[in-house]
Amino acid sequence: MVVEIYRIKYVFVLISFVFLVACMQTKIIEQHAIINTYGIDISEESENLIETVILSYIFDEQAENVTTINYGKGKTIKEANQNAEKKSSFTFLPGQIRLVLYGKETAEAGFKNYLNVLIRDARLSDMMYLAVSETTAKDILLLGQENADIDMGQYMEKLIEKEIKGDSIPNVSLHELTHTYEDPGKDPIML
């Protein structure tokens, strides 16, 4: 009889652990901005500062445009993104980043450290595209904002996909680029 009571308690505790482990913090989509594209540039003020331009989607019924633009500066990408988030009333979620655009100066200075940030963040997809601008990333991403109908990040993502499928350019996804970067005898290529 005593053994059966212990078994019942044991089974009850085991079942409760299984259900408690599955609980996750809920996130209300109307309180978050989903990052789609971001650009990284070296600041004109100082070579030690990084500027980011973040294009994100918001789900607010009262908003005129679903795409928002946020800017941030910092010594690291994380700090720049946090500064951009402070200027927004939404919390950023990076799970849907489809394109990371680097400015010309950033790419020339070397972006291996920037690549490590993307690789180490488990929340990010390794299927995002990486590209380099002839000017600054900010100039390119703001180009489409003059006309409210164009989401420049999404436009560039679709353009890159089309060119990859047409074999005009090599695959420039994070996965392919890091795989090529680590293989001896292969040179990684970004657009």
Coordinates of C-alpha atoms in Angstrom, one line a residue:
M1 CA 0.0 0.0 0.0
V2 CA 2.8 2.4 0.9
V3 CA 4.7 1.5 -2.3
E4 CA 1.7 2.3 -4.4
I5 CA 1.3 5.7 -2.8
Y6 CA 4.9 6.5 -3.6
R7 CA 4.5 5.3 -7.2
I8 CA 1.4 7.6 -7.6
K9 CA 3.3 10.5 -6.2
Y10 CA 6.3 9.7 -8.4
V11 CA 4.2 9.5 -11.5
F12 CA 2.4 12.7 -10.6
V13 CA 5.7 14.6 -10.1
L14 CA 7.1 13.2 -13.4
I15 CA 4.0 14.2 -15.4
S16 CA 4.1 17.7 -13.9
F17 CA 7.7 18.1 -14.9
V18 CA 6.9 17.1 -18.5
F19 CA 4.2 19.7 -18.7
L20 CA 6.1 22.5 -16.9
V21 CA 9.1 22.1 -19.2
A22 CA 6.9 22.7 -22.3
C23 CA 5.7 26.1 -21.0
M24 CA 7.2 29.1 -22.8
Q25 CA 6.9 32.8 -22.4
T26 CA 4.1 34.1 -24.6
K27 CA 4.8 37.0 -27.0
I28 CA 2.0 39.2 -28.2
I29 CA 2.8 40.0 -31.8
E30 CA 1.2 43.5 -31.5
Q31 CA 3.9 44.5 -29.0
H32 CA 6.9 43.4 -31.2
A33 CA 8.6 44.5 -34.3
I34 CA 9.8 41.7 -36.5
I35 CA 13.1 42.5 -38.1
N36 CA 13.2 41.8 -41.8
T37 CA 16.3 43.6 -43.0
Y38 CA 19.2 45.4 -41.4
G39 CA 22.1 47.4 -42.7
I40 CA 25.5 47.8 -41.1
D41 CA 27.7 50.8 -41.7
I42 CA 30.8 52.3 -40.1
S43 CA 29.8 55.6 -38.5
E44 CA 31.0 58.8 -40.2
E45 CA 31.7 60.2 -36.7
S46 CA 34.1 57.6 -35.6
E47 CA 35.6 54.4 -37.0
N48 CA 34.9 52.7 -33.7
L49 CA 31.1 53.2 -34.0
I50 CA 28.7 51.1 -36.0
E51 CA 25.5 52.4 -37.4
T52 CA 22.6 50.0 -38.0
V53 CA 19.5 50.6 -40.1
I54 CA 16.7 48.2 -39.1
L55 CA 13.6 47.6 -41.3
S56 CA 11.0 45.8 -39.3
Y57 CA 7.3 44.9 -39.6
I58 CA 4.8 46.0 -37.0
F59 CA 1.3 44.7 -36.5
D60 CA -0.5 47.9 -35.4
E61 CA -4.0 48.7 -36.8
Q62 CA -3.4 52.4 -36.4
A63 CA -0.1 52.5 -38.2
E64 CA -0.1 53.9 -41.7
N65 CA 2.8 51.7 -42.8
V66 CA 3.6 48.2 -41.6
T67 CA 7.3 48.7 -42.2
T68 CA 9.2 50.8 -39.7
I69 CA 12.8 52.2 -39.9
N70 CA 14.9 52.4 -36.8
Y71 CA 18.5 53.6 -36.4
G72 CA 21.1 52.8 -33.8
K73 CA 24.8 53.5 -33.1
G74 CA 27.1 51.6 -30.9
K75 CA 30.5 50.0 -30.5
T76 CA 29.0 46.6 -31.4
I77 CA 26.1 45.4 -33.5
K78 CA 24.2 44.3 -30.4
E79 CA 24.7 47.8 -28.7
A80 CA 23.6 49.5 -31.9
N81 CA 20.5 47.3 -32.2
Q82 CA 19.7 48.0 -28.5
N83 CA 20.0 51.7 -29.1
A84 CA 17.7 51.5 -32.1
E85 CA 15.2 49.5 -30.0
K86 CA 15.2 52.2 -27.2
K87 CA 13.9 54.7 -29.8
S88 CA 11.0 52.4 -30.7
S89 CA 7.9 51.6 -28.7
F90 CA 8.2 48.0 -29.9
T91 CA 10.5 45.1 -28.8
F92 CA 12.6 43.8 -31.7
L93 CA 12.4 40.1 -32.6
P94 CA 15.2 39.0 -35.0
G95 CA 13.7 35.7 -36.0
Q96 CA 12.8 36.7 -39.6
I97 CA 15.9 38.5 -40.8
R98 CA 16.1 37.8 -44.5
L99 CA 18.8 40.2 -45.6
V100 CA 21.8 41.8 -44.0
L101 CA 23.3 44.6 -46.1
Y102 CA 26.9 45.9 -45.4
G103 CA 28.1 49.3 -46.5
K104 CA 31.2 49.4 -48.7
E105 CA 33.5 50.8 -46.0
T106 CA 32.3 48.1 -43.6
A107 CA 33.1 45.3 -46.1
E108 CA 36.5 46.8 -46.9
A109 CA 37.4 47.0 -43.2
G110 CA 36.6 43.3 -42.9
F111 CA 33.3 41.8 -41.7
K112 CA 34.5 38.5 -40.2
N113 CA 33.5 39.7 -36.7
Y114 CA 30.1 40.8 -38.1
L115 CA 29.7 37.3 -39.6
N116 CA 30.5 35.7 -36.2
V117 CA 27.6 37.6 -34.6
L118 CA 25.2 36.1 -37.1
I119 CA 26.5 32.6 -36.8
R120 CA 26.5 32.5 -33.0
D121 CA 22.9 33.9 -32.6
A122 CA 20.6 30.8 -32.4
R123 CA 17.5 32.9 -33.0
L124 CA 18.7 33.8 -36.6
S125 CA 18.1 31.7 -39.7
D126 CA 21.2 30.7 -41.6
M127 CA 19.2 31.0 -44.8
M128 CA 19.3 34.9 -44.8
Y129 CA 21.1 36.6 -47.6
L130 CA 24.2 38.8 -47.2
A131 CA 25.1 41.6 -49.6
V132 CA 27.5 44.5 -49.9
S133 CA 26.4 47.9 -51.1
E134 CA 28.5 50.2 -53.4
T135 CA 27.6 53.1 -51.0
T136 CA 26.3 52.8 -47.5
A137 CA 23.7 50.3 -46.5
K138 CA 21.6 53.2 -45.1
D139 CA 21.4 54.9 -48.5
I140 CA 20.2 51.7 -50.2
L141 CA 17.7 50.8 -47.6
L142 CA 16.2 54.3 -47.4
L143 CA 16.0 54.5 -51.2
G144 CA 12.8 52.6 -51.3
Q145 CA 11.2 54.5 -48.5
E146 CA 10.6 57.6 -50.7
N147 CA 7.8 55.6 -52.3
A148 CA 5.8 54.0 -49.5
D149 CA 4.7 51.0 -51.7
I150 CA 8.2 49.6 -51.9
D151 CA 9.8 47.6 -49.0
M152 CA 13.4 47.8 -50.1
G153 CA 14.5 44.9 -47.9
Q154 CA 11.9 42.5 -49.3
Y155 CA 12.5 43.8 -52.9
M156 CA 16.3 43.1 -52.6
E157 CA 15.6 39.7 -51.1
K158 CA 13.4 38.7 -54.0
L159 CA 15.8 40.1 -56.5
I160 CA 18.7 38.0 -55.0
E161 CA 16.5 34.9 -55.0
K162 CA 15.6 35.4 -58.6
E163 CA 19.3 35.8 -59.7
I164 CA 20.4 32.8 -57.7
K165 CA 17.7 30.6 -59.3
G166 CA 18.7 32.0 -62.7
D167 CA 22.4 31.0 -62.0
S168 CA 23.4 34.7 -62.5
I169 CA 25.0 34.8 -59.1
P170 CA 26.2 32.3 -56.5
N171 CA 24.2 31.5 -53.5
V172 CA 24.9 34.2 -50.9
S173 CA 23.0 32.8 -47.9
L174 CA 24.7 32.8 -44.5
H175 CA 24.9 29.0 -44.6
E176 CA 26.6 28.8 -48.0
L177 CA 29.0 31.7 -47.3
T178 CA 30.2 30.3 -44.0
H179 CA 30.5 26.8 -45.5
T180 CA 32.6 28.2 -48.4
Y181 CA 34.6 30.4 -46.0
E182 CA 35.7 27.4 -43.9
D183 CA 36.5 25.2 -46.9
P184 CA 40.2 25.3 -47.9
G185 CA 40.7 26.3 -51.6
K186 CA 37.4 28.1 -52.0
D187 CA 36.8 31.8 -52.0
P188 CA 33.6 33.1 -50.5
I189 CA 31.7 35.6 -52.6
M190 CA 29.2 38.2 -51.6
L191 CA 27.3 40.6 -53.8

